[in-house]
XYZ file of C-alpha atoms in Angstrom:
340
model
C 6.208 -10.590 -19.759
C 9.246 -8.722 -21.077
C 12.929 -8.989 -20.198
C 14.517 -5.541 -19.944
C 17.597 -3.826 -18.537
C 17.038 -0.908 -16.181
C 20.517 0.552 -16.865
C 21.540 -0.716 -20.336
C 24.341 1.870 -20.605
C 26.348 -0.192 -18.077
C 27.015 -2.696 -20.880
C 29.506 -0.175 -22.284
C 31.902 -1.403 -19.578
C 32.211 -4.855 -21.211
C 35.431 -4.059 -23.198
C 37.071 -2.406 -20.180
C 39.537 -5.292 -19.494
C 40.757 -5.142 -23.110
C 41.227 -1.401 -22.806
C 43.274 -1.904 -19.645
C 45.400 -4.605 -21.313
C 46.197 -2.753 -24.535
C 46.182 0.899 -23.486
C 48.077 0.782 -20.196
C 51.865 0.283 -20.297
C 53.173 -3.163 -19.460
C 54.867 -3.746 -16.116
C 58.647 -3.320 -16.197
C 60.651 -6.512 -16.198
C 62.681 -7.244 -13.114
C 60.629 -5.049 -10.848
C 59.968 -6.616 -7.467
C 61.141 -9.871 -6.032
C 60.783 -13.273 -7.609
C 61.540 -16.831 -6.641
C 63.968 -18.306 -9.166
C 63.849 -22.041 -9.554
C 66.887 -23.772 -11.087
C 64.598 -26.486 -12.473
C 61.957 -24.081 -13.919
C 62.532 -25.315 -17.460
C 61.888 -28.877 -16.352
C 58.636 -27.822 -14.691
C 57.658 -25.844 -17.756
C 58.258 -28.795 -20.036
C 56.231 -31.064 -17.774
C 53.166 -28.770 -17.730
C 53.437 -26.963 -21.044
C 50.602 -28.777 -22.813
C 48.207 -28.943 -19.873
C 48.910 -25.351 -18.786
C 48.094 -23.959 -22.225
C 44.650 -25.568 -22.315
C 43.931 -24.701 -18.668
C 45.057 -21.117 -19.288
C 42.640 -20.736 -22.195
C 39.837 -22.196 -20.057
C 40.632 -19.795 -17.199
C 40.600 -16.819 -19.571
C 37.236 -17.877 -20.989
C 35.764 -18.315 -17.513
C 37.226 -14.964 -16.359
C 35.608 -13.243 -19.346
C 32.328 -14.998 -18.628
C 32.442 -13.905 -14.974
C 33.162 -10.303 -16.008
C 30.280 -10.368 -18.515
C 27.903 -11.692 -15.858
C 28.999 -8.988 -13.403
C 28.380 -6.248 -15.963
C 25.007 -7.805 -16.817
C 24.050 -7.852 -13.124
C 25.086 -4.184 -12.808
C 22.742 -3.353 -15.713
C 19.873 -4.679 -13.521
C 17.952 -7.172 -15.673
C 14.281 -7.500 -14.757
C 11.068 -9.131 -15.845
C 8.180 -6.734 -16.499
C 4.712 -8.222 -16.194
C 1.580 -7.291 -18.094
C 0.183 -3.784 -17.338
C -2.276 -3.655 -14.422
C -4.690 -0.772 -13.896
C -4.862 0.432 -10.276
C -7.695 2.750 -9.158
C -6.763 6.198 -7.903
C -8.960 7.391 -5.060
C -10.621 10.736 -5.518
C -12.075 10.809 -2.014
C -10.929 10.320 1.560
C -14.339 9.675 3.097
C -15.124 9.049 6.776
C -18.443 7.749 8.098
C -19.380 8.738 11.659
C -22.259 6.607 12.961
C -24.236 7.296 16.149
C -24.540 4.281 18.507
C -26.353 6.039 21.341
C -29.321 4.421 23.091
C -31.943 6.168 20.954
C -30.646 4.398 17.815
C -32.395 1.251 19.103
C -35.834 2.774 18.527
C -37.790 0.844 15.884
C -39.415 3.596 13.855
C -38.411 2.385 10.372
C -39.761 -0.370 8.137
C -37.499 -2.533 5.963
C -38.926 -5.252 3.717
C -42.243 -4.967 5.529
C -40.783 -5.436 9.013
C -40.076 -2.832 11.689
C -36.346 -2.322 12.251
C -34.258 -0.161 14.528
C -32.567 2.969 13.315
C -29.171 1.316 13.538
C -30.282 -1.757 11.586
C -31.555 0.466 8.806
C -28.299 2.422 8.774
C -26.342 -0.813 8.474
C -28.388 -1.832 5.456
C -28.479 1.467 3.584
C -24.999 2.723 4.501
C -23.602 -0.728 3.715
C -24.869 -0.432 0.151
C -23.356 3.056 -0.023
C -19.989 1.631 1.067
C -20.219 -1.093 -1.565
C -20.691 1.483 -4.319
C -17.678 3.609 -3.346
C -15.226 1.681 -5.486
C -11.822 3.382 -5.623
C -12.387 5.618 -2.578
C -10.660 5.305 0.765
C -13.222 4.852 3.514
C -12.980 5.047 7.290
C -15.485 4.406 10.096
C -15.968 6.302 13.365
C -18.429 5.082 16.000
C -19.646 7.408 18.707
C -21.916 7.468 21.709
C -20.690 8.954 24.967
C -17.236 8.763 23.384
C -15.936 8.623 19.830
C -13.720 5.830 18.519
C -11.915 5.222 15.244
C -13.181 1.768 14.301
C -11.539 1.576 10.855
C -8.833 3.931 9.534
C -8.962 5.127 5.950
C -8.602 2.115 3.681
C -9.430 0.837 0.200
C -10.786 -2.344 1.809
C -14.503 -1.606 1.583
C -15.434 -5.135 2.663
C -13.719 -4.644 6.015
C -15.384 -1.264 6.590
C -18.783 -2.763 5.878
C -18.091 -5.773 8.126
C -17.094 -3.439 10.965
C -20.325 -1.478 10.499
C -22.401 -4.681 10.480
C -20.809 -5.779 13.778
C -21.772 -2.619 15.687
C -24.275 -2.759 18.560
C -26.169 -0.120 20.475
C -24.265 1.254 23.459
C -20.883 0.030 22.250
C -19.505 3.555 22.717
C -21.896 4.606 25.487
C -25.552 5.652 25.627
C -25.133 9.421 25.128
C -24.231 11.411 22.000
C -20.804 13.052 21.552
C -21.274 14.621 18.121
C -18.507 17.194 18.529
C -15.929 14.594 19.562
C -16.794 12.420 16.555
C -16.354 15.365 14.204
C -13.033 16.371 15.776
C -11.744 12.785 15.542
C -12.668 12.641 11.856
C -10.939 15.962 11.167
C -7.820 14.720 12.969
C -7.491 11.772 10.589
C -8.660 13.495 7.412
C -6.347 16.484 7.743
C -3.333 14.158 7.321
C -4.503 13.398 3.795
C -4.181 15.625 0.702
C -6.316 18.754 1.047
C -8.542 17.864 -1.885
C -11.733 15.853 -1.394
C -11.842 15.323 2.381
C -15.400 14.297 3.263
C -17.204 13.347 6.481
C -20.723 11.868 6.547
C -22.164 12.349 10.024
C -25.213 10.260 10.896
C -27.028 10.890 14.177
C -30.517 10.907 15.687
C -29.946 13.179 18.641
C -28.511 16.319 20.165
C -24.947 16.633 21.442
C -25.135 15.528 25.098
C -21.571 14.396 25.833
C -17.960 14.910 24.875
C -15.366 17.608 25.425
C -15.764 19.508 22.126
C -18.917 21.280 21.018
C -20.239 20.650 17.496
C -19.792 24.359 16.706
C -16.090 24.291 17.620
C -15.592 21.034 15.717
C -17.302 22.550 12.662
C -14.844 25.455 12.705
C -11.943 23.013 12.871
C -13.405 21.103 9.929
C -13.825 24.275 7.881
C -10.202 25.253 8.544
C -9.041 21.779 7.492
C -11.171 21.899 4.297
C -13.315 18.940 5.399
C -16.840 18.935 3.972
C -19.427 17.515 6.361
C -22.724 16.055 5.206
C -25.072 15.640 8.167
C -27.928 13.117 8.177
C -30.678 13.346 10.781
C -32.195 9.950 11.586
C -35.724 9.568 13.011
C -38.390 12.179 13.312
C -41.099 10.160 11.592
C -44.220 8.678 13.110
C -43.817 5.534 15.217
C -46.562 2.903 15.359
C -47.160 1.095 18.651
C -49.572 -1.858 18.807
C -52.052 -1.508 21.699
C -55.237 -3.410 22.701
C -57.136 -0.571 21.041
C -55.243 -0.830 17.746
C -52.181 0.877 16.300
C -51.207 4.059 18.104
C -49.047 6.570 16.212
C -46.832 9.041 18.000
C -44.115 11.480 17.030
C -40.762 10.821 18.743
C -38.439 13.622 19.701
C -36.824 15.039 16.599
C -33.136 15.422 15.973
C -31.541 18.799 16.496
C -31.821 19.719 12.826
C -30.811 23.350 13.494
C -27.379 22.302 14.777
C -26.886 19.772 11.988
C -27.799 22.366 9.359
C -25.311 24.815 10.878
C -22.540 22.194 10.768
C -23.185 21.440 7.097
C -23.390 25.129 6.199
C -20.139 25.950 8.033
C -18.168 23.254 6.199
C -19.676 23.510 2.712
C -21.723 20.317 2.987
C -25.464 19.655 3.160
C -28.035 18.554 5.720
C -30.480 15.700 5.091
C -33.430 14.553 7.175
C -34.329 10.873 6.731
C -37.665 10.166 8.386
C -38.303 6.882 6.556
C -36.428 4.152 4.706
C -36.973 5.602 1.242
C -35.704 9.011 2.307
C -32.528 7.509 3.768
C -31.894 5.585 0.556
C -32.444 8.808 -1.387
C -29.954 10.573 0.886
C -27.174 8.131 0.020
C -28.006 8.296 -3.674
C -27.770 12.075 -3.448
C -24.414 11.735 -1.707
C -23.228 9.578 -4.608
C -24.218 12.427 -6.914
C -22.640 15.170 -4.809
C -19.422 13.242 -4.165
C -19.019 10.973 -7.189
C -16.246 8.424 -7.290
C -13.472 9.450 -9.645
C -12.965 6.852 -12.349
C -9.226 7.231 -12.755
C -6.482 4.649 -12.773
C -2.749 4.359 -13.006
C -1.000 1.711 -15.031
C 1.380 -0.466 -13.060
C 3.636 -3.176 -14.435
C 4.739 -5.776 -11.886
C 8.524 -5.980 -11.860
C 10.793 -8.774 -10.684
C 14.511 -8.029 -10.398
C 16.819 -10.724 -11.807
C 20.267 -9.254 -11.105
C 20.972 -11.792 -8.350
C 21.177 -14.633 -10.898
C 24.060 -13.297 -13.034
C 25.712 -11.887 -9.910
C 25.515 -15.271 -8.193
C 26.863 -17.095 -11.270
C 29.753 -14.615 -11.502
C 30.558 -15.219 -7.840
C 30.658 -19.001 -8.335
C 32.921 -18.665 -11.373
C 35.236 -16.371 -9.426
C 35.416 -18.898 -6.589
C 36.249 -21.599 -9.140
C 39.067 -19.469 -10.614
C 40.480 -18.776 -7.168
C 40.330 -22.467 -6.273
C 42.051 -23.389 -9.565
C 44.818 -20.858 -8.899
C 45.403 -22.211 -5.395
C 45.390 -25.750 -6.758
C 48.042 -24.803 -9.352
C 50.233 -23.223 -6.687
C 49.871 -26.295 -4.505
C 50.800 -28.522 -7.446
C 53.909 -26.448 -8.240
C 54.913 -26.493 -4.585
C 54.519 -30.280 -4.544
C 56.668 -30.646 -7.658
C 59.308 -28.396 -6.163
C 59.350 -30.418 -2.963
C 59.688 -33.631 -4.928
C 62.650 -32.297 -6.938
C 64.303 -31.125 -3.737
C 64.086 -34.599 -2.203
C 65.299 -36.169 -5.453
C 68.340 -33.883 -5.459
């Protein structure tokens, strides 16, 4: 740590009282009213020795108080060791489909069948973990779209919110256009550079008040790139008394998702199995790499209150000493009056 002064030039005011004393003309004698005491010489002789030493002490304390005030005005501060803070190169929103079809178990993870949403939690969670330095947000949509997590550097919270999602939380239908419009609304408040939305869905737009085409135009105007990921579309195995039966579930509306990506300058991906989805997120890391930049920050703690507080206490002491001296003189005067 280092002790520094933010405004060191203020120290030039230290000799100001001397300049006032020696450069300004002295006050004219006899100006104003004064209380003349017939026994002043007696009082002076009584307090001559003590007053001289007290006067020197008061001058020293007054100079010390002035020095502390000037030091406080110069703003002393402790500077800590430099700390590197990451600078985000991306404002990245994830929009995840929670419609009823995301419960279909047509993926395999670690040798076990899992639902589409469970796979998304696993693979997208790893993607979130890798986005160090980026600001991430999470939108969940079904029949309606909700902002679950605003843009934040707290990747752990975003991942925890994704892990806590359940099918049907936002309804059983699919409002793709509303999710896109909600993402654009929050991303357009950020700097124009590097606004990204990753839209993950397994169905066709069946709900909401905004069509995906209209939302894509809004995104293009706001300079938001949209990467669309189609979930499902692979073969599903169903165990029957006659063995494993494979069937092809209804595919996602890849034509609409491709059009959205093309309109906004992004890309469309189809993830029909676990490996493909993992490859999609690795490709997204390549297309939208994190920017390894940082700014140096030095923690600062202001210390001006300490010299300012000490100067205040010394000033109070001087004022109290002056009042005490006046009270003492008044007491002496009263005693001489009674003696006379």
